[in-house]
GROMACS .gro file of N, CA and C in nm:
model
  393
    1MET      N    1  16.532  10.712  11.425
    1MET     CA    2  16.426  10.741  11.354
    1MET      C    3  16.299  10.744  11.447
    2ASN      N    4  16.201  10.818  11.421
    2ASN     CA    5  16.085  10.819  11.514
    2ASN      C    6  15.989  10.713  11.475
    3ALA      N    7  15.893  10.710  11.571
    3ALA     CA    8  15.789  10.585  11.561
    3ALA      C    9  15.705  10.611  11.427
    4THR      N   10  15.662  10.713  11.380
    4THR     CA   11  15.594  10.732  11.263
    4THR      C   12  15.694  10.692  11.137
    5ALA      N   13  15.806  10.746  11.138
    5ALA     CA   14  15.893  10.715  11.020
    5ALA      C   15  15.931  10.554  11.017
    6GLN      N   16  15.936  10.497  11.136
    6GLN     CA   17  15.961  10.353  11.147
    6GLN      C   18  15.827  10.286  11.084
    7ALA      N   19  15.707  10.320  11.139
    7ALA     CA   20  15.584  10.259  11.087
    7ALA      C   21  15.583  10.275  10.922
    8ALA      N   22  15.606  10.385  10.888
    8ALA     CA   23  15.580  10.423  10.726
    8ALA      C   24  15.689  10.326  10.653
    9THR      N   25  15.805  10.310  10.715
    9THR     CA   26  15.914  10.240  10.651
    9THR      C   27  15.878  10.103  10.632
   10VAL      N   28  15.825  10.052  10.759
   10VAL     CA   29  15.776   9.907  10.756
   10VAL      C   30  15.668   9.876  10.645
   11VAL      N   31  15.579   9.964  10.642
   11VAL     CA   32  15.465   9.935  10.562
   11VAL      C   33  15.508   9.956  10.407
   12LEU      N   34  15.588  10.057  10.386
   12LEU     CA   35  15.618  10.079  10.255
   12LEU      C   36  15.726   9.991  10.196
   13THR      N   37  15.809   9.930  10.289
   13THR     CA   38  15.911   9.833  10.248
   13THR      C   39  15.832   9.699  10.214
   14HIS      N   40  15.722   9.662  10.303
   14HIS     CA   41  15.638   9.549  10.286
   14HIS      C   42  15.580   9.566  10.142
   15MET      N   43  15.530   9.678  10.107
   15MET     CA   44  15.455   9.695   9.981
   15MET      C   45  15.541   9.680   9.859
   16ALA      N   46  15.667   9.737   9.872
   16ALA     CA   47  15.772   9.726   9.768
   16ALA      C   48  15.818   9.592   9.746
   17THR      N   49  15.846   9.523   9.855
   17THR     CA   50  15.897   9.382   9.863
   17THR      C   51  15.785   9.288   9.785
   18HIS      N   52  15.665   9.303   9.820
   18HIS     CA   53  15.572   9.216   9.755
   18HIS      C   54  15.509   9.262   9.635
   19GLY      N   55  15.542   9.379   9.584
   19GLY     CA   56  15.480   9.435   9.455
   19GLY      C   57  15.333   9.458   9.485
   20LEU      N   58  15.291   9.516   9.599
   20LEU     CA   59  15.157   9.543   9.624
   20LEU      C   60  15.124   9.697   9.550
   21PRO      N   61  14.992   9.698   9.508
   21PRO     CA   62  14.959   9.817   9.439
   21PRO      C   63  14.963   9.948   9.521
   22GLU      N   64  14.989  10.059   9.449
   22GLU     CA   65  14.976  10.196   9.516
   22GLU      C   66  14.832  10.212   9.593
   23PRO      N   67  14.840  10.254   9.702
   23PRO     CA   68  14.696  10.285   9.769
   23PRO      C   69  14.645  10.417   9.735
   24ALA      N   70  14.512  10.415   9.752
   24ALA     CA   71  14.439  10.549   9.744
   24ALA      C   72  14.475  10.643   9.858
   25SER      N   73  14.499  10.583   9.979
   25SER     CA   74  14.531  10.653  10.091
   25SER      C   75  14.619  10.571  10.194
   26LEU      N   76  14.696  10.643  10.269
   26LEU     CA   77  14.787  10.570  10.363
   26LEU      C   78  14.786  10.653  10.492
   27ASN      N   79  14.730  10.614  10.607
   27ASN     CA   80  14.720  10.684  10.724
   27ASN      C   81  14.783  10.616  10.846
   28LEU      N   82  14.863  10.695  10.898
   28LEU     CA   83  14.956  10.650  11.026
   28LEU      C   84  14.917  10.713  11.153
   29SER      N   85  14.917  10.624  11.254
   29SER     CA   86  14.896  10.682  11.395
   29SER      C   87  14.994  10.611  11.490
   30CYS      N   88  15.056  10.702  11.560
   30CYS     CA   89  15.165  10.642  11.663
   30CYS      C   90  15.133  10.696  11.789
   31LEU      N   91  15.026  10.735  11.841
   31LEU     CA   92  15.001  10.797  11.966
   31LEU      C   93  15.031  10.701  12.085
   32VAL      N   94  14.974  10.584  12.065
   32VAL     CA   95  14.994  10.480  12.174
   32VAL      C   96  15.074  10.366  12.124
   33GLU      N   97  15.038  10.331  12.007
   33GLU     CA   98  15.115  10.209  11.920
   33GLU      C   99  15.095  10.238  11.780
   34SER      N  100  15.175  10.187  11.707
   34SER     CA  101  15.180  10.208  11.563
   34SER      C  102  15.063  10.142  11.487
   35GLU      N  103  14.983  10.208  11.431
   35GLU     CA  104  14.860  10.179  11.352
   35GLU      C  105  14.862  10.230  11.210
   36THR      N  106  14.836  10.151  11.125
   36THR     CA  107  14.844  10.201  10.992
   36THR      C  108  14.712  10.166  10.924
   37ARG      N  109  14.652  10.237  10.830
   37ARG     CA  110  14.523  10.214  10.766
   37ARG      C  111  14.546  10.257  10.603
   38ILE      N  112  14.532  10.150  10.532
   38ILE     CA  113  14.555  10.174  10.384
   38ILE      C  114  14.420  10.155  10.317
   39GLN      N  115  14.388  10.245  10.248
   39GLN     CA  116  14.270  10.228  10.150
   39GLN      C  117  14.304  10.200  10.014
   40VAL      N  118  14.263  10.087   9.958
   40VAL     CA  119  14.297  10.046   9.825
   40VAL      C  120  14.221  10.124   9.726
   41ARG      N  121  14.274  10.137   9.597
   41ARG     CA  122  14.225  10.209   9.484
   41ARG      C  123  14.108  10.150   9.399
   42ALA      N  124  14.082  10.028   9.442
   42ALA     CA  125  13.967   9.954   9.362
   42ALA      C  126  13.832   9.990   9.423
   43HIS      N  127  13.724   9.984   9.343
   43HIS     CA  128  13.601  10.025   9.396
   43HIS      C  129  13.490   9.920   9.365
   44ASP      N  130  13.506   9.828   9.288
   44ASP     CA  131  13.409   9.719   9.264
   44ASP      C  132  13.450   9.604   9.348
   45LEU      N  133  13.363   9.501   9.361
   45LEU     CA  134  13.372   9.404   9.459
   45LEU      C  135  13.493   9.310   9.411
   46THR      N  136  13.497   9.276   9.284
   46THR     CA  137  13.599   9.175   9.236
   46THR      C  138  13.747   9.258   9.238
   47ALA      N  139  13.755   9.365   9.182
   47ALA     CA  140  13.889   9.435   9.210
   47ALA      C  141  13.924   9.454   9.349
   48THR      N  142  13.840   9.493   9.441
   48THR     CA  143  13.859   9.523   9.581
   48THR      C  144  13.913   9.390   9.642
   49ALA      N  145  13.829   9.289   9.628
   49ALA     CA  146  13.874   9.150   9.677
   49ALA      C  147  14.011   9.105   9.642
   50GLY      N  148  14.033   9.124   9.487
   50GLY     CA  149  14.160   9.094   9.459
   50GLY      C  150  14.279   9.159   9.507
   51VAL      N  151  14.266   9.298   9.539
   51VAL     CA  152  14.372   9.357   9.607
   51VAL      C  153  14.388   9.313   9.741
   52LEU      N  154  14.281   9.312   9.815
   52LEU     CA  155  14.293   9.253   9.947
   52LEU      C  156  14.344   9.125   9.969
   53LEU      N  157  14.306   9.034   9.872
   53LEU     CA  158  14.365   8.897   9.869
   53LEU      C  159  14.505   8.912   9.848
   54ALA      N  160  14.558   8.990   9.767
   54ALA     CA  161  14.704   9.002   9.737
   54ALA      C  162  14.781   9.039   9.879
   55TRP      N  163  14.709   9.135   9.936
   55TRP     CA  164  14.774   9.171  10.079
   55TRP      C  165  14.779   9.052  10.158
   56ALA      N  166  14.664   8.996  10.182
   56ALA     CA  167  14.641   8.888  10.275
   56ALA      C  168  14.750   8.766  10.242
   57ARG      N  169  14.797   8.752  10.130
   57ARG     CA  170  14.870   8.654  10.093
   57ARG      C  171  15.026   8.675  10.122
   58THR      N  172  15.049   8.808  10.182
   58THR     CA  173  15.183   8.836  10.201
   58THR      C  174  15.210   8.846  10.362
   59VAL      N  175  15.116   8.804  10.435
   59VAL     CA  176  15.149   8.804  10.581
   59VAL      C  177  15.108   8.678  10.622
   60PRO      N  178  15.157   8.625  10.741
   60PRO     CA  179  15.138   8.498  10.799
   60PRO      C  180  14.980   8.485  10.868
   61ALA      N  181  14.935   8.588  10.915
   61ALA     CA  182  14.798   8.577  10.977
   61ALA      C  183  14.715   8.702  10.949
   62VAL      N  184  14.583   8.682  10.919
   62VAL     CA  185  14.494   8.781  10.894
   62VAL      C  186  14.362   8.756  10.957
   63ALA      N  187  14.295   8.876  10.979
   63ALA     CA  188  14.144   8.860  11.011
   63ALA      C  189  14.078   8.946  10.913
   64LEU      N  190  13.972   8.888  10.842
   64LEU     CA  191  13.890   8.949  10.749
   64LEU      C  192  13.768   8.995  10.798
   65HIS      N  193  13.711   9.109  10.752
   65HIS     CA  194  13.589   9.154  10.804
   65HIS      C  195  13.498   9.224  10.686
   66ALA      N  196  13.384   9.228  10.684
   66ALA     CA  197  13.287   9.292  10.612
   66ALA      C  198  13.216   9.383  10.709
   67TRP      N  199  13.214   9.509  10.669
   67TRP     CA  200  13.133   9.613  10.753
   67TRP      C  201  13.044   9.706  10.671
   68ARG      N  202  12.910   9.706  10.698
   68ARG     CA  203  12.822   9.764  10.632
   68ARG      C  204  12.831   9.915  10.693
   69ALA      N  205  12.897  10.001  10.614
   69ALA     CA  206  12.910  10.131  10.660
   69ALA      C  207  12.797  10.221  10.665
   70GLY      N  208  12.699  10.190  10.579
   70GLY     CA  209  12.552  10.267  10.562
   70GLY      C  210  12.479  10.188  10.473
   71ALA      N  211  12.378  10.255  10.416
   71ALA     CA  212  12.262  10.188  10.352
   71ALA      C  213  12.330  10.138  10.212
   72SER      N  214  12.428  10.200  10.159
   72SER     CA  215  12.476  10.171  10.026
   72SER      C  216  12.611  10.128  10.013
   73SER      N  217  12.701  10.115  10.130
   73SER     CA  218  12.831  10.079  10.111
   73SER      C  219  12.861   9.970  10.205
   74VAL      N  220  12.981   9.897  10.160
   74VAL     CA  221  13.032   9.789  10.254
   74VAL      C  222  13.175   9.817  10.243
   75HIS      N  223  13.251   9.813  10.370
   75HIS     CA  224  13.390   9.797  10.359
   75HIS      C  225  13.449   9.674  10.394
   76LEU      N  226  13.545   9.623  10.319
   76LEU     CA  227  13.604   9.505  10.336
   76LEU      C  228  13.747   9.535  10.397
   77ASP      N  229  13.773   9.472  10.510
   77ASP     CA  230  13.896   9.474  10.574
   77ASP      C  231  13.983   9.362  10.585
   78VAL      N  232  14.119   9.389  10.581
   78VAL     CA  233  14.225   9.265  10.607
   78VAL      C  234  14.297   9.340  10.727
   79ASP      N  235  14.295   9.273  10.843
   79ASP     CA  236  14.365   9.326  10.966
   79ASP      C  237  14.472   9.222  10.990
   80THR      N  238  14.602   9.286  11.022
   80THR     CA  239  14.731   9.209  11.036
   80THR      C  240  14.821   9.280  11.115
   81THR      N  241  14.936   9.223  11.140
   81THR     CA  242  15.054   9.321  11.180
   81THR      C  243  15.168   9.277  11.105
   82LEU      N  244  15.257   9.379  11.097
   82LEU     CA  245  15.387   9.368  11.038
   82LEU      C  246  15.500   9.370  11.142
   83PRO      N  247  15.590   9.306  11.152
   83PRO     CA  248  15.711   9.327  11.249
   83PRO      C  249  15.788   9.439  11.201
   84GLY      N  250  15.835   9.514  11.299
   84GLY     CA  251  15.925   9.633  11.281
   84GLY      C  252  16.025   9.626  11.386
   85PRO      N  253  16.128   9.714  11.362
   85PRO     CA  254  16.231   9.726  11.458
   85PRO      C  255  16.207   9.780  11.593
   86SER      N  256  16.085   9.848  11.600
   86SER     CA  257  16.057   9.887  11.744
   86SER      C  258  15.928   9.833  11.793
   87GLY      N  259  15.883   9.716  11.731
   87GLY     CA  260  15.760   9.636  11.761
   87GLY      C  261  15.672   9.634  11.635
   88ASP      N  262  15.559   9.555  11.661
   88ASP     CA  263  15.457   9.542  11.555
   88ASP      C  264  15.405   9.659  11.511
   89VAL      N  265  15.358   9.662  11.387
   89VAL     CA  266  15.277   9.783  11.332
   89VAL      C  267  15.144   9.703  11.295
   90LYS      N  268  15.027   9.759  11.359
   90LYS     CA  269  14.908   9.710  11.334
   90LYS      C  270  14.854   9.770  11.194
   91LEU      N  271  14.809   9.693  11.120
   91LEU     CA  272  14.768   9.726  10.981
   91LEU      C  273  14.629   9.687  10.931
   92THR      N  274  14.559   9.783  10.886
   92THR     CA  275  14.429   9.757  10.828
   92THR      C  276  14.428   9.792  10.681
   93VAL      N  277  14.400   9.694  10.602
   93VAL     CA  278  14.395   9.726  10.445
   93VAL      C  279  14.252   9.710  10.413
   94PHE      N  280  14.191   9.813  10.368
   94PHE     CA  281  14.039   9.822  10.336
   94PHE      C  282  14.005   9.873  10.216
   95GLY      N  283  13.883   9.840  10.168
   95GLY     CA  284  13.830   9.908  10.037
   95GLY      C  285  13.674   9.904  10.054
   96GLY      N  286  13.621  10.008   9.998
   96GLY     CA  287  13.471  10.020  10.008
   96GLY      C  288  13.409   9.973   9.865
   97VAL      N  289  13.293   9.904   9.883
   97VAL     CA  290  13.223   9.857   9.772
   97VAL      C  291  13.083   9.891   9.785
   98ALA      N  292  12.997   9.892   9.667
   98ALA     CA  293  12.866   9.914   9.678
   98ALA      C  294  12.781   9.805   9.743
   99PHE      N  295  12.695   9.835   9.835
   99PHE     CA  296  12.615   9.733   9.893
   99PHE      C  297  12.536   9.643   9.797
  100ASP      N  298  12.550   9.524   9.776
  100ASP     CA  299  12.481   9.435   9.680
  100ASP      C  300  12.391   9.342   9.767
  101PRO      N  301  12.261   9.356   9.769
  101PRO     CA  302  12.193   9.251   9.854
  101PRO      C  303  12.212   9.102   9.815
  102ASP      N  304  12.240   9.073   9.697
  102ASP     CA  305  12.263   8.942   9.644
  102ASP      C  306  12.396   8.889   9.705
  103VAL      N  307  12.480   8.984   9.749
  103VAL     CA  308  12.615   8.941   9.805
  103VAL      C  309  12.606   8.951   9.959
  104PHE      N  310  12.557   9.055  10.006
  104PHE     CA  311  12.558   9.090  10.136
  104PHE      C  312  12.424   9.079  10.201
  105ALA      N  313  12.339   8.994  10.169
  105ALA     CA  314  12.197   8.988  10.209
  105ALA      C  315  12.170   9.004  10.356
  106ASP      N  316  12.244   8.937  10.452
  106ASP     CA  317  12.220   8.936  10.583
  106ASP      C  318  12.307   9.056  10.657
  107LEU      N  319  12.371   9.137  10.580
  107LEU     CA  320  12.460   9.236  10.653
  107LEU      C  321  12.382   9.374  10.675
  108GLU      N  322  12.341   9.400  10.784
  108GLU     CA  323  12.261   9.524  10.832
  108GLU      C  324  12.352   9.630  10.849
  109PRO      N  325  12.305   9.764  10.816
  109PRO     CA  326  12.382   9.883  10.835
  109PRO      C  327  12.454   9.894  10.973
  110GLY      N  328  12.573   9.900  10.983
  110GLY     CA  329  12.650   9.918  11.113
  110GLY      C  330  12.706   9.781  11.150
  111GLN      N  331  12.661   9.685  11.096
  111GLN     CA  332  12.705   9.546  11.135
  111GLN      C  333  12.820   9.503  11.061
  112THR      N  334  12.920   9.425  11.154
  112THR     CA  335  13.040   9.377  11.120
  112THR      C  336  13.047   9.233  11.117
  113VAL      N  337  13.096   9.157  11.018
  113VAL     CA  338  13.088   9.011  11.016
  113VAL      C  339  13.233   8.967  10.972
  114PRO      N  340  13.272   8.846  11.025
  114PRO     CA  341  13.384   8.791  10.967
  114PRO      C  342  13.375   8.744  10.814
  115VAL      N  343  13.490   8.743  10.740
  115VAL     CA  344  13.491   8.698  10.615
  115VAL      C  345  13.596   8.598  10.602
  116SER      N  346  13.575   8.486  10.535
  116SER     CA  347  13.678   8.372  10.518
  116SER      C  348  13.770   8.421  10.402
  117LEU      N  349  13.889   8.361  10.411
  117LEU     CA  350  13.979   8.385  10.300
  117LEU      C  351  13.911   8.315  10.165
  118GLY      N  352  13.849   8.194  10.192
  118GLY     CA  353  13.778   8.134  10.070
  118GLY      C  354  13.679   8.238  10.017
  119GLN      N  355  13.593   8.308  10.098
  119GLN     CA  356  13.496   8.390  10.039
  119GLN      C  357  13.572   8.518   9.972
  120LEU      N  358  13.681   8.560  10.014
  120LEU     CA  359  13.748   8.673   9.965
  120LEU      C  360  13.800   8.628   9.814
  121THR      N  361  13.844   8.508   9.821
  121THR     CA  362  13.907   8.446   9.706
  121THR      C  363  13.798   8.421   9.599
  122GLU      N  364  13.678   8.374   9.644
  122GLU     CA  365  13.560   8.373   9.550
  122GLU      C  366  13.511   8.509   9.486
  123TRP      N  367  13.507   8.603   9.571
  123TRP     CA  368  13.472   8.742   9.514
  123TRP      C  369  13.582   8.795   9.423
  124ALA      N  370  13.712   8.759   9.436
  124ALA     CA  371  13.817   8.786   9.352
  124ALA      C  372  13.826   8.707   9.232
  125GLY      N  373  13.745   8.601   9.219
  125GLY     CA  374  13.752   8.496   9.121
  125GLY      C  375  13.740   8.551   8.979
  126ALA      N  376  13.663   8.649   8.954
  126ALA     CA  377  13.651   8.708   8.824
  126ALA      C  378  13.779   8.778   8.776
  127LEU      N  379  13.867   8.801   8.844
  127LEU     CA  380  14.010   8.850   8.817
  127LEU      C  381  14.101   8.740   8.764
  128GLY      N  382  14.050   8.602   8.796
  128GLY     CA  383  14.139   8.506   8.745
  128GLY      C  384  14.252   8.484   8.870
  129VAL      N  385  14.222   8.528   8.996
  129VAL     CA  386  14.312   8.499   9.107
  129VAL      C  387  14.298   8.364   9.158
  130ALA      N  388  14.402   8.303   9.157
  130ALA     CA  389  14.388   8.148   9.198
  130ALA      C  390  14.378   8.151   9.348
  131ALA      N  391  14.311   8.028   9.397
  131ALA     CA  392  14.301   8.010   9.544
  131ALA      C  393  14.432   7.961   9.602
   0.00000   0.00000   0.00000
């Protein structure tokens, strides 16, 4: 099996094993190392945070970030790795939400800041997702 097929198998098996929702998009790159980007289907902050939290809870280690992509949008990212038969697959799961100055007051366009798991849990709270 080639590197692309292995990376896809690792990610899709992880999704199926953990009952994670169908993504809006799945992008694979295996030029130097296996990297995968998954865009979630949610669009508002509560739903996006809920899906990202579900992903974060299925892996042992994550880095969470908010990136203000422009004047009106913010991308929330979960970065992790999944072990595979030919090495780790780097994975970023992300979703875009509308910029809300009440939520992201200090986030300037182009700026990336870390987000805590507690903050992600708080944003997902309206879905009834437990901490």
